[in-house]
PDB file of C-alpha atoms and ligand atoms in Angstrom:
ATOM      1  CA  MET A  24     -22.099  21.615   2.648  1.00 48.00           C
ATOM      2  CA  ASN A  25     -22.372  18.424   0.587  1.00 56.00           C
ATOM      3  CA  ALA A  26     -19.325  16.465  -0.631  1.00 55.00           C
ATOM      4  CA  SER A  27     -19.491  17.808  -4.194  1.00 57.00           C
ATOM      5  CA  THR A  28     -19.196  21.465  -3.123  1.00 68.00           C
ATOM      6  CA  GLN A  29     -16.346  20.833  -0.708  1.00 77.00           C
ATOM      7  CA  ARG A  30     -12.788  21.788  -1.493  1.00 97.00           C
ATOM      8  CA  ARG A  31     -10.995  18.489  -1.137  1.00 98.00           C
ATOM      9  CA  LEU A  32      -7.398  17.624  -1.999  1.00 98.00           C
ATOM     10  CA  ALA A  33      -5.617  14.261  -2.153  1.00 98.00           C
ATOM     11  CA  ILE A  34      -1.847  14.036  -2.596  1.00 99.00           C
ATOM     12  CA  VAL A  35      -0.458  10.613  -3.531  1.00 99.00           C
ATOM     13  CA  THR A  36       3.171   9.605  -4.026  1.00 99.00           C
ATOM     14  CA  GLY A  37       3.706   7.014  -6.752  1.00 98.00           C
ATOM     15  CA  GLY A  38       0.451   7.778  -8.571  1.00 98.00           C
ATOM     16  CA  SER A  39       1.780   6.823 -11.998  1.00 98.00           C
ATOM     17  CA  ARG A  40       0.642   3.185 -11.817  1.00 98.00           C
ATOM     18  CA  GLY A  41      -0.526   0.389  -9.542  1.00 98.00           C
ATOM     19  CA  LEU A  42      -2.185   1.161  -6.243  1.00 99.00           C
ATOM     20  CA  GLY A  43      -1.219   4.851  -6.400  1.00 98.00           C
ATOM     21  CA  LEU A  44      -2.992   5.362  -9.731  1.00 98.00           C
ATOM     22  CA  ALA A  45      -6.082   3.535  -8.440  1.00 98.00           C
ATOM     23  CA  LEU A  46      -6.061   5.809  -5.372  1.00 98.00           C
ATOM     24  CA  LEU A  47      -5.901   8.945  -7.538  1.00 98.00           C
ATOM     25  CA  GLU A  48      -8.821   7.690  -9.644  1.00 98.00           C
ATOM     26  CA  ALA A  49     -10.884   6.826  -6.567  1.00 98.00           C
ATOM     27  CA  PHE A  50     -10.253  10.227  -4.966  1.00 98.00           C
ATOM     28  CA  GLU A  51     -11.133  11.982  -8.254  1.00 98.00           C
ATOM     29  CA  ARG A  52     -14.412  10.037  -8.465  1.00 97.00           C
ATOM     30  CA  ASP A  53     -15.188  11.332  -4.965  1.00 97.00           C
ATOM     31  CA  GLY A  54     -14.625  14.940  -6.049  1.00 97.00           C
ATOM     32  CA  PHE A  55     -11.084  15.460  -4.753  1.00 98.00           C
ATOM     33  CA  ARG A  56      -8.516  17.491  -6.664  1.00 97.00           C
ATOM     34  CA  THR A  57      -5.368  15.410  -6.806  1.00 98.00           C
ATOM     35  CA  LEU A  58      -1.591  15.743  -6.950  1.00 98.00           C
ATOM     36  CA  ASP A  59       0.631  12.857  -8.053  1.00 98.00           C
ATOM     37  CA  LEU A  60       4.266  12.916  -6.919  1.00 98.00           C
ATOM     38  CA  SER A  61       6.186  10.408  -9.050  1.00 98.00           C
ATOM     39  CA  ARG A  62       8.774  10.189 -11.798  1.00 98.00           C
ATOM     40  CA  SER A  63       6.546   9.171 -14.695  1.00 98.00           C
ATOM     41  CA  GLY A  64       3.001  10.393 -13.941  1.00 98.00           C
ATOM     42  CA  ALA A  65       1.326  13.232 -15.825  1.00 97.00           C
ATOM     43  CA  SER A  66      -1.142  15.992 -15.052  1.00 97.00           C
ATOM     44  CA  ASP A  67      -4.666  15.668 -16.433  1.00 96.00           C
ATOM     45  CA  SER A  68      -6.779  18.816 -16.310  1.00 95.00           C
ATOM     46  CA  GLU A  69     -10.020  16.964 -17.134  1.00 96.00           C
ATOM     47  CA  ARG A  70      -9.605  14.832 -14.026  1.00 96.00           C
ATOM     48  CA  GLY A  71      -8.344  17.757 -11.919  1.00 95.00           C
ATOM     49  CA  ARG A  72      -5.021  15.946 -11.523  1.00 97.00           C
ATOM     50  CA  LEU A  73      -1.752  17.796 -10.994  1.00 97.00           C
ATOM     51  CA  HIS A  74       1.634  16.108 -11.297  1.00 98.00           C
ATOM     52  CA  ALA A  75       5.039  17.104  -9.963  1.00 98.00           C
ATOM     53  CA  ARG A  76       8.088  15.078 -10.954  1.00 98.00           C
ATOM     54  CA  VAL A  77       9.792  13.668  -7.896  1.00 98.00           C
ATOM     55  CA  ASP A  78      12.541  11.021  -7.767  1.00 98.00           C
ATOM     56  CA  LEU A  79      12.530   9.635  -4.236  1.00 98.00           C
ATOM     57  CA  ALA A  80      15.996   8.158  -4.812  1.00 98.00           C
ATOM     58  CA  ASP A  81      17.245  11.754  -4.446  1.00 98.00           C
ATOM     59  CA  PRO A  82      16.131  12.898  -0.958  1.00 98.00           C
ATOM     60  CA  ALA A  83      17.529  16.453  -1.262  1.00 98.00           C
ATOM     61  CA  ALA A  84      15.766  17.155  -4.567  1.00 98.00           C
ATOM     62  CA  THR A  85      12.620  15.466  -3.192  1.00 98.00           C
ATOM     63  CA  ALA A  86      12.658  17.809  -0.192  1.00 98.00           C
ATOM     64  CA  ASP A  87      12.924  20.900  -2.427  1.00 98.00           C
ATOM     65  CA  ALA A  88      10.188  19.797  -4.848  1.00 98.00           C
ATOM     66  CA  VAL A  89       7.749  18.566  -2.194  1.00 98.00           C
ATOM     67  CA  ALA A  90       8.241  21.669  -0.003  1.00 98.00           C
ATOM     68  CA  ARG A  91       7.396  23.874  -3.014  1.00 98.00           C
ATOM     69  CA  GLU A  92       4.246  21.875  -3.816  1.00 98.00           C
ATOM     70  CA  MET A  93       3.033  21.628  -0.198  1.00 98.00           C
ATOM     71  CA  ASP A  94       3.595  25.309   0.571  1.00 97.00           C
ATOM     72  CA  ALA A  95       1.723  26.389  -2.591  1.00 98.00           C
ATOM     73  CA  LEU A  96      -1.224  24.064  -1.891  1.00 98.00           C
ATOM     74  CA  ALA A  97      -1.384  24.959   1.807  1.00 98.00           C
ATOM     75  CA  ALA A  98      -1.860  28.616   0.823  1.00 98.00           C
ATOM     76  CA  GLU A  99      -5.271  27.649  -0.665  1.00 97.00           C
ATOM     77  CA  ALA A 100      -8.420  27.031   1.417  1.00 97.00           C
ATOM     78  CA  TRP A 101      -9.431  23.367   1.810  1.00 98.00           C
ATOM     79  CA  ASP A 102     -12.145  21.511   3.690  1.00 98.00           C
ATOM     80  CA  GLU A 103     -10.321  18.179   3.544  1.00 98.00           C
ATOM     81  CA  VAL A 104      -6.753  17.185   2.681  1.00 98.00           C
ATOM     82  CA  VAL A 105      -5.355  13.638   2.468  1.00 99.00           C
ATOM     83  CA  PHE A 106      -1.692  12.738   1.906  1.00 99.00           C
ATOM     84  CA  VAL A 107      -0.940   9.128   0.950  1.00 99.00           C
ATOM     85  CA  SER A 108       2.705   8.028   0.992  1.00 99.00           C
ATOM     86  CA  ASN A 109       2.332   5.143  -1.420  1.00 99.00           C
ATOM     87  CA  ALA A 110       5.468   5.016  -3.607  1.00 99.00           C
ATOM     88  CA  GLY A 111       7.781   2.156  -2.791  1.00 98.00           C
ATOM     89  CA  THR A 112      10.272  -0.306  -4.155  1.00 98.00           C
ATOM     90  CA  LEU A 113      11.412  -3.838  -3.323  1.00 98.00           C
ATOM     91  CA  ASP A 114      14.835  -3.170  -4.855  1.00 97.00           C
ATOM     92  CA  PRO A 115      17.303  -4.632  -4.159  1.00 96.00           C
ATOM     93  CA  ILE A 116      15.694  -8.093  -3.915  1.00 96.00           C
ATOM     94  CA  GLY A 117      18.063 -10.814  -2.691  1.00 96.00           C
ATOM     95  CA  PRO A 118      20.521 -11.669   0.067  1.00 96.00           C
ATOM     96  CA  LEU A 119      22.749  -8.777   1.108  1.00 96.00           C
ATOM     97  CA  ALA A 120      25.861 -10.403  -0.377  1.00 96.00           C
ATOM     98  CA  ALA A 121      24.282  -9.983  -3.820  1.00 96.00           C
ATOM     99  CA  SER A 122      23.976  -6.177  -3.632  1.00 97.00           C
ATOM    100  CA  SER A 123      26.100  -3.134  -2.779  1.00 98.00           C
ATOM    101  CA  PRO A 124      25.966  -0.262  -0.278  1.00 98.00           C
ATOM    102  CA  ALA A 125      24.768   2.010  -3.118  1.00 98.00           C
ATOM    103  CA  ASP A 126      21.834  -0.388  -3.750  1.00 98.00           C
ATOM    104  CA  TRP A 127      20.981  -0.471  -0.028  1.00 98.00           C
ATOM    105  CA  ARG A 128      21.136   3.320   0.251  1.00 98.00           C
ATOM    106  CA  ARG A 129      18.861   3.717  -2.757  1.00 98.00           C
ATOM    107  CA  GLY A 130      16.248   1.342  -1.293  1.00 98.00           C
ATOM    108  CA  ILE A 131      16.342   3.164   2.050  1.00 98.00           C
ATOM    109  CA  ASP A 132      16.204   6.588   0.372  1.00 98.00           C
ATOM    110  CA  VAL A 133      13.140   5.718  -1.734  1.00 98.00           C
ATOM    111  CA  ASN A 134      11.169   3.849   0.933  1.00 98.00           C
ATOM    112  CA  LEU A 135      12.166   5.633   4.123  1.00 98.00           C
ATOM    113  CA  THR A 136      14.244   8.837   3.882  1.00 98.00           C
ATOM    114  CA  SER A 137      12.248  10.470   1.094  1.00 99.00           C
ATOM    115  CA  ALA A 138       8.922   9.014   2.231  1.00 99.00           C
ATOM    116  CA  ILE A 139       9.370  10.496   5.713  1.00 99.00           C
ATOM    117  CA  THR A 140      10.659  13.766   4.265  1.00 98.00           C
ATOM    118  CA  ALA A 141       7.602  14.120   2.008  1.00 99.00           C
ATOM    119  CA  MET A 142       5.155  13.243   4.805  1.00 99.00           C
ATOM    120  CA  ALA A 143       6.925  15.595   7.236  1.00 98.00           C
ATOM    121  CA  LEU A 144       6.727  18.438   4.707  1.00 98.00           C
ATOM    122  CA  PHE A 145       2.987  17.778   4.380  1.00 99.00           C
ATOM    123  CA  VAL A 146       2.628  17.924   8.173  1.00 98.00           C
ATOM    124  CA  ARG A 147       4.645  21.149   8.391  1.00 98.00           C
ATOM    125  CA  ALA A 148       2.756  22.887   5.569  1.00 98.00           C
ATOM    126  CA  PHE A 149      -0.759  21.895   6.684  1.00 98.00           C
ATOM    127  CA  GLN A 150      -0.331  21.825  10.491  1.00 98.00           C
ATOM    128  CA  SER A 151      -2.214  25.069  11.095  1.00 98.00           C
ATOM    129  CA  SER A 152      -4.925  24.416   8.486  1.00 98.00           C
ATOM    130  CA  ALA A 153      -8.376  23.871   9.980  1.00 97.00           C
ATOM    131  CA  ALA A 154      -9.248  21.345   7.217  1.00 98.00           C
ATOM    132  CA  ARG A 155      -9.954  17.688   8.056  1.00 98.00           C
ATOM    133  CA  LYS A 156      -6.477  16.203   7.501  1.00 98.00           C
ATOM    134  CA  THR A 157      -5.362  12.585   7.129  1.00 99.00           C
ATOM    135  CA  LEU A 158      -1.844  11.226   6.620  1.00 99.00           C
ATOM    136  CA  VAL A 159      -1.673   7.645   5.311  1.00 99.00           C
ATOM    137  CA  SER A 160       1.499   5.577   5.009  1.00 99.00           C
ATOM    138  CA  VAL A 161       1.099   2.522   2.781  1.00 99.00           C
ATOM    139  CA  SER A 162       2.619  -0.300   4.785  1.00 98.00           C
ATOM    140  CA  SER A 163       3.145  -4.000   4.122  1.00 98.00           C
ATOM    141  CA  GLY A 164       2.914  -7.259   6.007  1.00 98.00           C
ATOM    142  CA  ALA A 165       6.697  -7.348   5.440  1.00 98.00           C
ATOM    143  CA  GLY A 166       6.999  -4.458   7.918  1.00 98.00           C
ATOM    144  CA  SER A 167       5.828  -6.745  10.720  1.00 98.00           C
ATOM    145  CA  ARG A 168       7.794  -9.909   9.904  1.00 98.00           C
ATOM    146  CA  GLY A 169      11.124 -10.851   8.336  1.00 98.00           C
ATOM    147  CA  VAL A 170      11.175 -11.958   4.691  1.00 97.00           C
ATOM    148  CA  ALA A 171      14.434 -13.425   3.342  1.00 96.00           C
ATOM    149  CA  GLY A 172      15.584 -11.436   0.305  1.00 97.00           C
ATOM    150  CA  TRP A 173      13.583  -8.332   1.245  1.00 97.00           C
ATOM    151  CA  SER A 174      15.540  -7.157   4.314  1.00 98.00           C
ATOM    152  CA  LEU A 175      15.690  -3.471   3.338  1.00 98.00           C
ATOM    153  CA  TYR A 176      12.021  -3.422   2.373  1.00 98.00           C
ATOM    154  CA  CYS A 177      11.105  -5.049   5.712  1.00 98.00           C
ATOM    155  CA  ALA A 178      13.220  -2.541   7.654  1.00 98.00           C
ATOM    156  CA  THR A 179      11.900   0.534   5.850  1.00 98.00           C
ATOM    157  CA  LYS A 180       8.237  -0.476   6.210  1.00 98.00           C
ATOM    158  CA  ALA A 181       8.769  -1.186   9.929  1.00 98.00           C
ATOM    159  CA  GLY A 182      10.424   2.234  10.256  1.00 98.00           C
ATOM    160  CA  LEU A 183       7.489   3.964   8.564  1.00 99.00           C
ATOM    161  CA  ASP A 184       4.961   2.190  10.801  1.00 98.00           C
ATOM    162  CA  ASN A 185       6.687   3.394  13.956  1.00 98.00           C
ATOM    163  CA  TRP A 186       7.207   6.900  12.565  1.00 99.00           C
ATOM    164  CA  ILE A 187       3.450   7.121  11.994  1.00 99.00           C
ATOM    165  CA  ARG A 188       2.817   5.992  15.613  1.00 98.00           C
ATOM    166  CA  ALA A 189       5.103   8.753  16.915  1.00 98.00           C
ATOM    167  CA  VAL A 190       3.543  11.405  14.664  1.00 98.00           C
ATOM    168  CA  ALA A 191       0.078  10.387  15.870  1.00 98.00           C
ATOM    169  CA  ILE A 192       1.155  10.969  19.493  1.00 98.00           C
ATOM    170  CA  GLU A 193       2.674  14.350  18.575  1.00 98.00           C
ATOM    171  CA  GLN A 194      -0.567  15.341  16.901  1.00 98.00           C
ATOM    172  CA  GLU A 195      -2.543  14.794  20.136  1.00 97.00           C
ATOM    173  CA  ARG A 196      -1.199  18.165  21.340  1.00 96.00           C
ATOM    174  CA  ALA A 197      -1.773  20.073  18.088  1.00 98.00           C
ATOM    175  CA  ALA A 198      -4.481  22.727  17.817  1.00 98.00           C
ATOM    176  CA  HIS A 199      -5.472  21.316  14.398  1.00 98.00           C
ATOM    177  CA  PRO A 200      -4.360  17.677  14.548  1.00 98.00           C
ATOM    178  CA  ILE A 201      -3.545  15.545  11.518  1.00 98.00           C
ATOM    179  CA  ARG A 202      -4.901  11.969  11.710  1.00 98.00           C
ATOM    180  CA  ALA A 203      -1.980   9.621  10.965  1.00 98.00           C
ATOM    181  CA  VAL A 204      -2.406   5.954  10.061  1.00 99.00           C
ATOM    182  CA  SER A 205      -0.566   3.059   8.359  1.00 99.00           C
ATOM    183  CA  ILE A 206      -2.468   0.753   6.023  1.00 98.00           C
ATOM    184  CA  GLN A 207      -1.375  -2.676   4.771  1.00 98.00           C
ATOM    185  CA  PRO A 208      -3.086  -3.062   1.378  1.00 98.00           C
ATOM    186  CA  GLY A 209      -2.877  -6.866   1.106  1.00 98.00           C
ATOM    187  CA  VAL A 210      -1.415  -8.576  -1.975  1.00 98.00           C
ATOM    188  CA  VAL A 211      -2.344  -6.315  -4.906  1.00 98.00           C
ATOM    189  CA  ASP A 212      -2.139  -7.063  -8.633  1.00 98.00           C
ATOM    190  CA  THR A 213       0.429  -4.427  -9.683  1.00 98.00           C
ATOM    191  CA  GLN A 214       3.825  -4.180 -11.364  1.00 98.00           C
ATOM    192  CA  MET A 215       5.433  -4.774  -7.970  1.00 98.00           C
ATOM    193  CA  GLN A 216       3.812  -8.235  -7.883  1.00 98.00           C
ATOM    194  CA  ALA A 217       4.929  -8.884 -11.482  1.00 98.00           C
ATOM    195  CA  GLU A 218       8.482  -8.014 -10.413  1.00 97.00           C
ATOM    196  CA  ILE A 219       8.223 -10.420  -7.460  1.00 97.00           C
ATOM    197  CA  ARG A 220       7.057 -13.256  -9.763  1.00 98.00           C
ATOM    198  CA  ALA A 221       9.947 -12.464 -12.141  1.00 97.00           C
ATOM    199  CA  SER A 222      12.522 -12.703  -9.316  1.00 96.00           C
ATOM    200  CA  ASP A 223      15.418 -15.095  -9.696  1.00 94.00           C
ATOM    201  CA  ARG A 224      14.743 -18.091  -7.396  1.00 94.00           C
ATOM    202  CA  ASP A 225      18.340 -17.838  -6.129  1.00 93.00           C
ATOM    203  CA  LEU A 226      17.636 -14.310  -4.909  1.00 94.00           C
ATOM    204  CA  PHE A 227      14.077 -14.856  -3.620  1.00 96.00           C
ATOM    205  CA  ALA A 228      13.256 -18.430  -2.638  1.00 95.00           C
ATOM    206  CA  ASN A 229       9.552 -17.749  -2.005  1.00 95.00           C
ATOM    207  CA  VAL A 230       8.763 -16.771  -5.615  1.00 97.00           C
ATOM    208  CA  GLY A 231       6.577 -19.893  -6.134  1.00 97.00           C
ATOM    209  CA  HIS A 232       4.129 -18.725  -3.459  1.00 97.00           C
ATOM    210  CA  PHE A 233       3.525 -15.452  -5.322  1.00 98.00           C
ATOM    211  CA  VAL A 234       3.134 -17.228  -8.684  1.00 98.00           C
ATOM    212  CA  GLU A 235       0.519 -19.444  -7.016  1.00 98.00           C
ATOM    213  CA  LEU A 236      -1.340 -16.425  -5.578  1.00 98.00           C
ATOM    214  CA  LYS A 237      -1.570 -14.903  -9.063  1.00 98.00           C
ATOM    215  CA  GLU A 238      -2.605 -18.164 -10.745  1.00 98.00           C
ATOM    216  CA  SER A 239      -5.295 -18.870  -8.162  1.00 98.00           C
ATOM    217  CA  GLY A 240      -6.792 -15.374  -8.585  1.00 98.00           C
ATOM    218  CA  ALA A 241      -5.973 -14.433  -4.986  1.00 98.00           C
ATOM    219  CA  LEU A 242      -4.528 -10.986  -5.766  1.00 98.00           C
ATOM    220  CA  TYR A 243      -6.635  -7.942  -4.932  1.00 98.00           C
ATOM    221  CA  ALA A 244      -7.538  -5.556  -7.773  1.00 98.00           C
ATOM    222  CA  PRO A 245      -5.957  -2.111  -7.167  1.00 98.00           C
ATOM    223  CA  ALA A 246      -9.340  -0.365  -7.645  1.00 98.00           C
ATOM    224  CA  ASP A 247     -10.952  -2.526  -4.918  1.00 98.00           C
ATOM    225  CA  VAL A 248      -8.108  -1.802  -2.480  1.00 98.00           C
ATOM    226  CA  ALA A 249      -8.259   1.916  -3.285  1.00 98.00           C
ATOM    227  CA  ARG A 250     -12.010   1.982  -2.571  1.00 98.00           C
ATOM    228  CA  ALA A 251     -11.480   0.214   0.751  1.00 98.00           C
ATOM    229  CA  MET A 252      -8.684   2.646   1.679  1.00 98.00           C
ATOM    230  CA  LEU A 253     -10.897   5.663   0.919  1.00 98.00           C
ATOM    231  CA  ALA A 254     -13.589   4.181   3.142  1.00 98.00           C
ATOM    232  CA  LEU A 255     -11.049   3.934   5.994  1.00 98.00           C
ATOM    233  CA  VAL A 256      -9.960   7.527   5.410  1.00 98.00           C
ATOM    234  CA  ALA A 257     -13.609   8.691   5.417  1.00 98.00           C
ATOM    235  CA  GLY A 258     -14.220   6.980   8.750  1.00 98.00           C
ATOM    236  CA  GLU A 259     -12.668   7.140  12.206  1.00 98.00           C
ATOM    237  CA  PHE A 260      -9.663   5.084  13.376  1.00 98.00           C
ATOM    238  CA  GLU A 261      -7.300   4.960  16.313  1.00 98.00           C
ATOM    239  CA  PRO A 262      -4.525   7.523  15.610  1.00 97.00           C
ATOM    240  CA  GLY A 263      -1.237   5.803  14.654  1.00 98.00           C
ATOM    241  CA  ALA A 264      -2.941   2.451  14.041  1.00 98.00           C
ATOM    242  CA  LEU A 265      -1.669  -0.146  11.560  1.00 98.00           C
ATOM    243  CA  LEU A 266      -4.801  -1.180   9.629  1.00 98.00           C
ATOM    244  CA  ARG A 267      -5.128  -4.078   7.180  1.00 98.00           C
ATOM    245  CA  ILE A 268      -7.277  -4.197   4.049  1.00 98.00           C
ATOM    246  CA  GLU A 269      -9.229  -7.457   3.889  1.00 97.00           C
ATOM    247  CA  LEU A 270     -11.563  -7.849   0.914  1.00 97.00           C
TER     248      LEU A 270
HETATM  249  N1  LIG B 306       1.486  -4.812  -4.657  1.00 74.64           N
HETATM  250  C1  LIG B 306       1.465  -5.423  -3.477  1.00 74.64           C
HETATM  251  O1  LIG B 306       1.138  -6.634  -3.354  1.00 74.64           O
HETATM  252  C2  LIG B 306       1.798  -4.661  -2.226  1.00 74.64           C
HETATM  253  C3  LIG B 306       1.693  -5.325  -0.990  1.00 74.64           C
HETATM  254  C4  LIG B 306       1.991  -4.634   0.179  1.00 74.64           C
HETATM  255  C5  LIG B 306       2.375  -3.309   0.113  1.00 74.64           C
HETATM  256  N2  LIG B 306       2.488  -2.692  -1.104  1.00 74.64           N
HETATM  257  C6  LIG B 306       2.890  -1.284  -1.118  1.00 74.64           C
HETATM  258  O2  LIG B 306       1.972  -0.538  -1.910  1.00 74.64           O
HETATM  259  C7  LIG B 306       2.630   0.593  -2.465  1.00 74.64           C
HETATM  260  C8  LIG B 306       2.343   0.685  -3.955  1.00 74.64           C
HETATM  261  O3  LIG B 306       2.907  -0.449  -4.585  1.00 74.64           O
HETATM  262  P1  LIG B 306       2.459  -0.992  -6.017  1.00 74.64           P
HETATM  263  O4  LIG B 306       2.239  -2.437  -5.857  1.00 74.64           O
HETATM  264  O5  LIG B 306       1.410  -0.129  -6.597  1.00 74.64           O
HETATM  265  O6  LIG B 306       3.861  -0.799  -6.795  1.00 74.64           O
HETATM  266  P2  LIG B 306       4.208  -0.417  -8.301  1.00 74.64           P
HETATM  267  O7  LIG B 306       3.154  -0.880  -9.213  1.00 74.64           O
HETATM  268  O8  LIG B 306       5.598  -0.877  -8.502  1.00 74.64           O
HETATM  269  O9  LIG B 306       4.173   1.190  -8.272  1.00 74.64           O
HETATM  270  C9  LIG B 306       5.136   1.878  -7.504  1.00 74.64           C
HETATM  271  C10 LIG B 306       4.904   3.371  -7.595  1.00 74.64           C
HETATM  272  O10 LIG B 306       5.958   3.984  -6.827  1.00 74.64           O
HETATM  273  C11 LIG B 306       6.588   4.964  -7.612  1.00 74.64           C
HETATM  274  N3  LIG B 306       8.034   5.009  -7.371  1.00 74.64           N
HETATM  275  C12 LIG B 306       8.896   3.964  -7.329  1.00 74.64           C
HETATM  276  N4  LIG B 306      10.160   4.420  -7.218  1.00 74.64           N
HETATM  277  C13 LIG B 306      10.069   5.780  -7.188  1.00 74.64           C
HETATM  278  C14 LIG B 306      11.027   6.825  -7.125  1.00 74.64           C
HETATM  279  N5  LIG B 306      12.345   6.581  -7.077  1.00 74.64           N
HETATM  280  N6  LIG B 306      10.587   8.101  -7.118  1.00 74.64           N
HETATM  281  C15 LIG B 306       9.264   8.375  -7.204  1.00 74.64           C
HETATM  282  N7  LIG B 306       8.307   7.431  -7.273  1.00 74.64           N
HETATM  283  C16 LIG B 306       8.719   6.154  -7.280  1.00 74.64           C
HETATM  284  C17 LIG B 306       6.340   4.559  -9.063  1.00 74.64           C
HETATM  285  O11 LIG B 306       6.300   5.747  -9.877  1.00 74.64           O
HETATM  286  P3  LIG B 306       7.402   6.117 -11.006  1.00 74.64           P
HETATM  287  O12 LIG B 306       8.045   4.859 -11.472  1.00 74.64           O
HETATM  288  O13 LIG B 306       6.593   6.844 -12.033  1.00 74.64           O
HETATM  289  O14 LIG B 306       8.338   7.037 -10.276  1.00 74.64           O
HETATM  290  C18 LIG B 306       4.969   3.905  -9.005  1.00 74.64           C
HETATM  291  O15 LIG B 306       3.949   4.847  -9.215  1.00 74.64           O
HETATM  292  C19 LIG B 306       4.110   0.439  -2.110  1.00 74.64           C
HETATM  293  O16 LIG B 306       4.420   1.203  -0.982  1.00 74.64           O
HETATM  294  C20 LIG B 306       4.229  -1.039  -1.755  1.00 74.64           C
HETATM  295  O17 LIG B 306       5.294  -1.280  -0.868  1.00 74.64           O
HETATM  296  C21 LIG B 306       2.203  -3.337  -2.262  1.00 74.64           C
END
């Protein structure tokens, strides 16, 4: 069966803009049907794109909505299914004394609690499917080192990386294993980068470095990163690995 006649599905969280949107477009070019899970995306029947509104700041509502979507999609026959947990936020940026427990909880809910919940619901729904299955968590260099002003972001990305390692080991025993991997996309020219450059220097001392990266043309284009990520997904990798995009 050639790629164009295969039934292929890609699910991406945070597909409304930035890297997530570029991933949806790249998957669609490769003949995948797609589902975007975000607050502000939209379905597009010409592109074969579905959208379900999900606010990751509300883990209970996220669990209900994602379970519904995954169970409905898993009832269909697929040759290949990819789930990319891409949505993320840097909020709250700044030293901890400048934010509140509600801010911290929100950052953890979006980046970790809801991200893990959505990925786990994908695993549960598709575990017994014989399709080729890949679970990708979009990581960050900040998950492997400390960055002042981004402590919650650093912690949640580190948590996701280790969750993926554990899931990969669990999958070794599964009859129809899911290939789990973390991918650091590099520094990508998206709204998240614009927000970093707009940070108050009192909250994020390293802002000048990111302004310099933008001005020197060092940021990766989202479409280039998406293409490189699809190539990784199409190939083989060590289960649970933390891979880096280098263009
Ligand atoms: N850009 C970089 O340099 C860079 C570097 C390393 C890692 N990353 C990682 O790459 C991923 C994508 O980042 P990006 O740069 O493309 O960021 P972005 O342009 O800010 O886009 C973030 C996406 O996440 C979604 N999102 C945010 N909060 C959400 C919420 N509460 N509920 C549902 N969806 C939510 C947004 O959708 P809605 O607003 O429509 O909900 C949007 O589609 C993130 O995981 C980020 O940590 C980025």
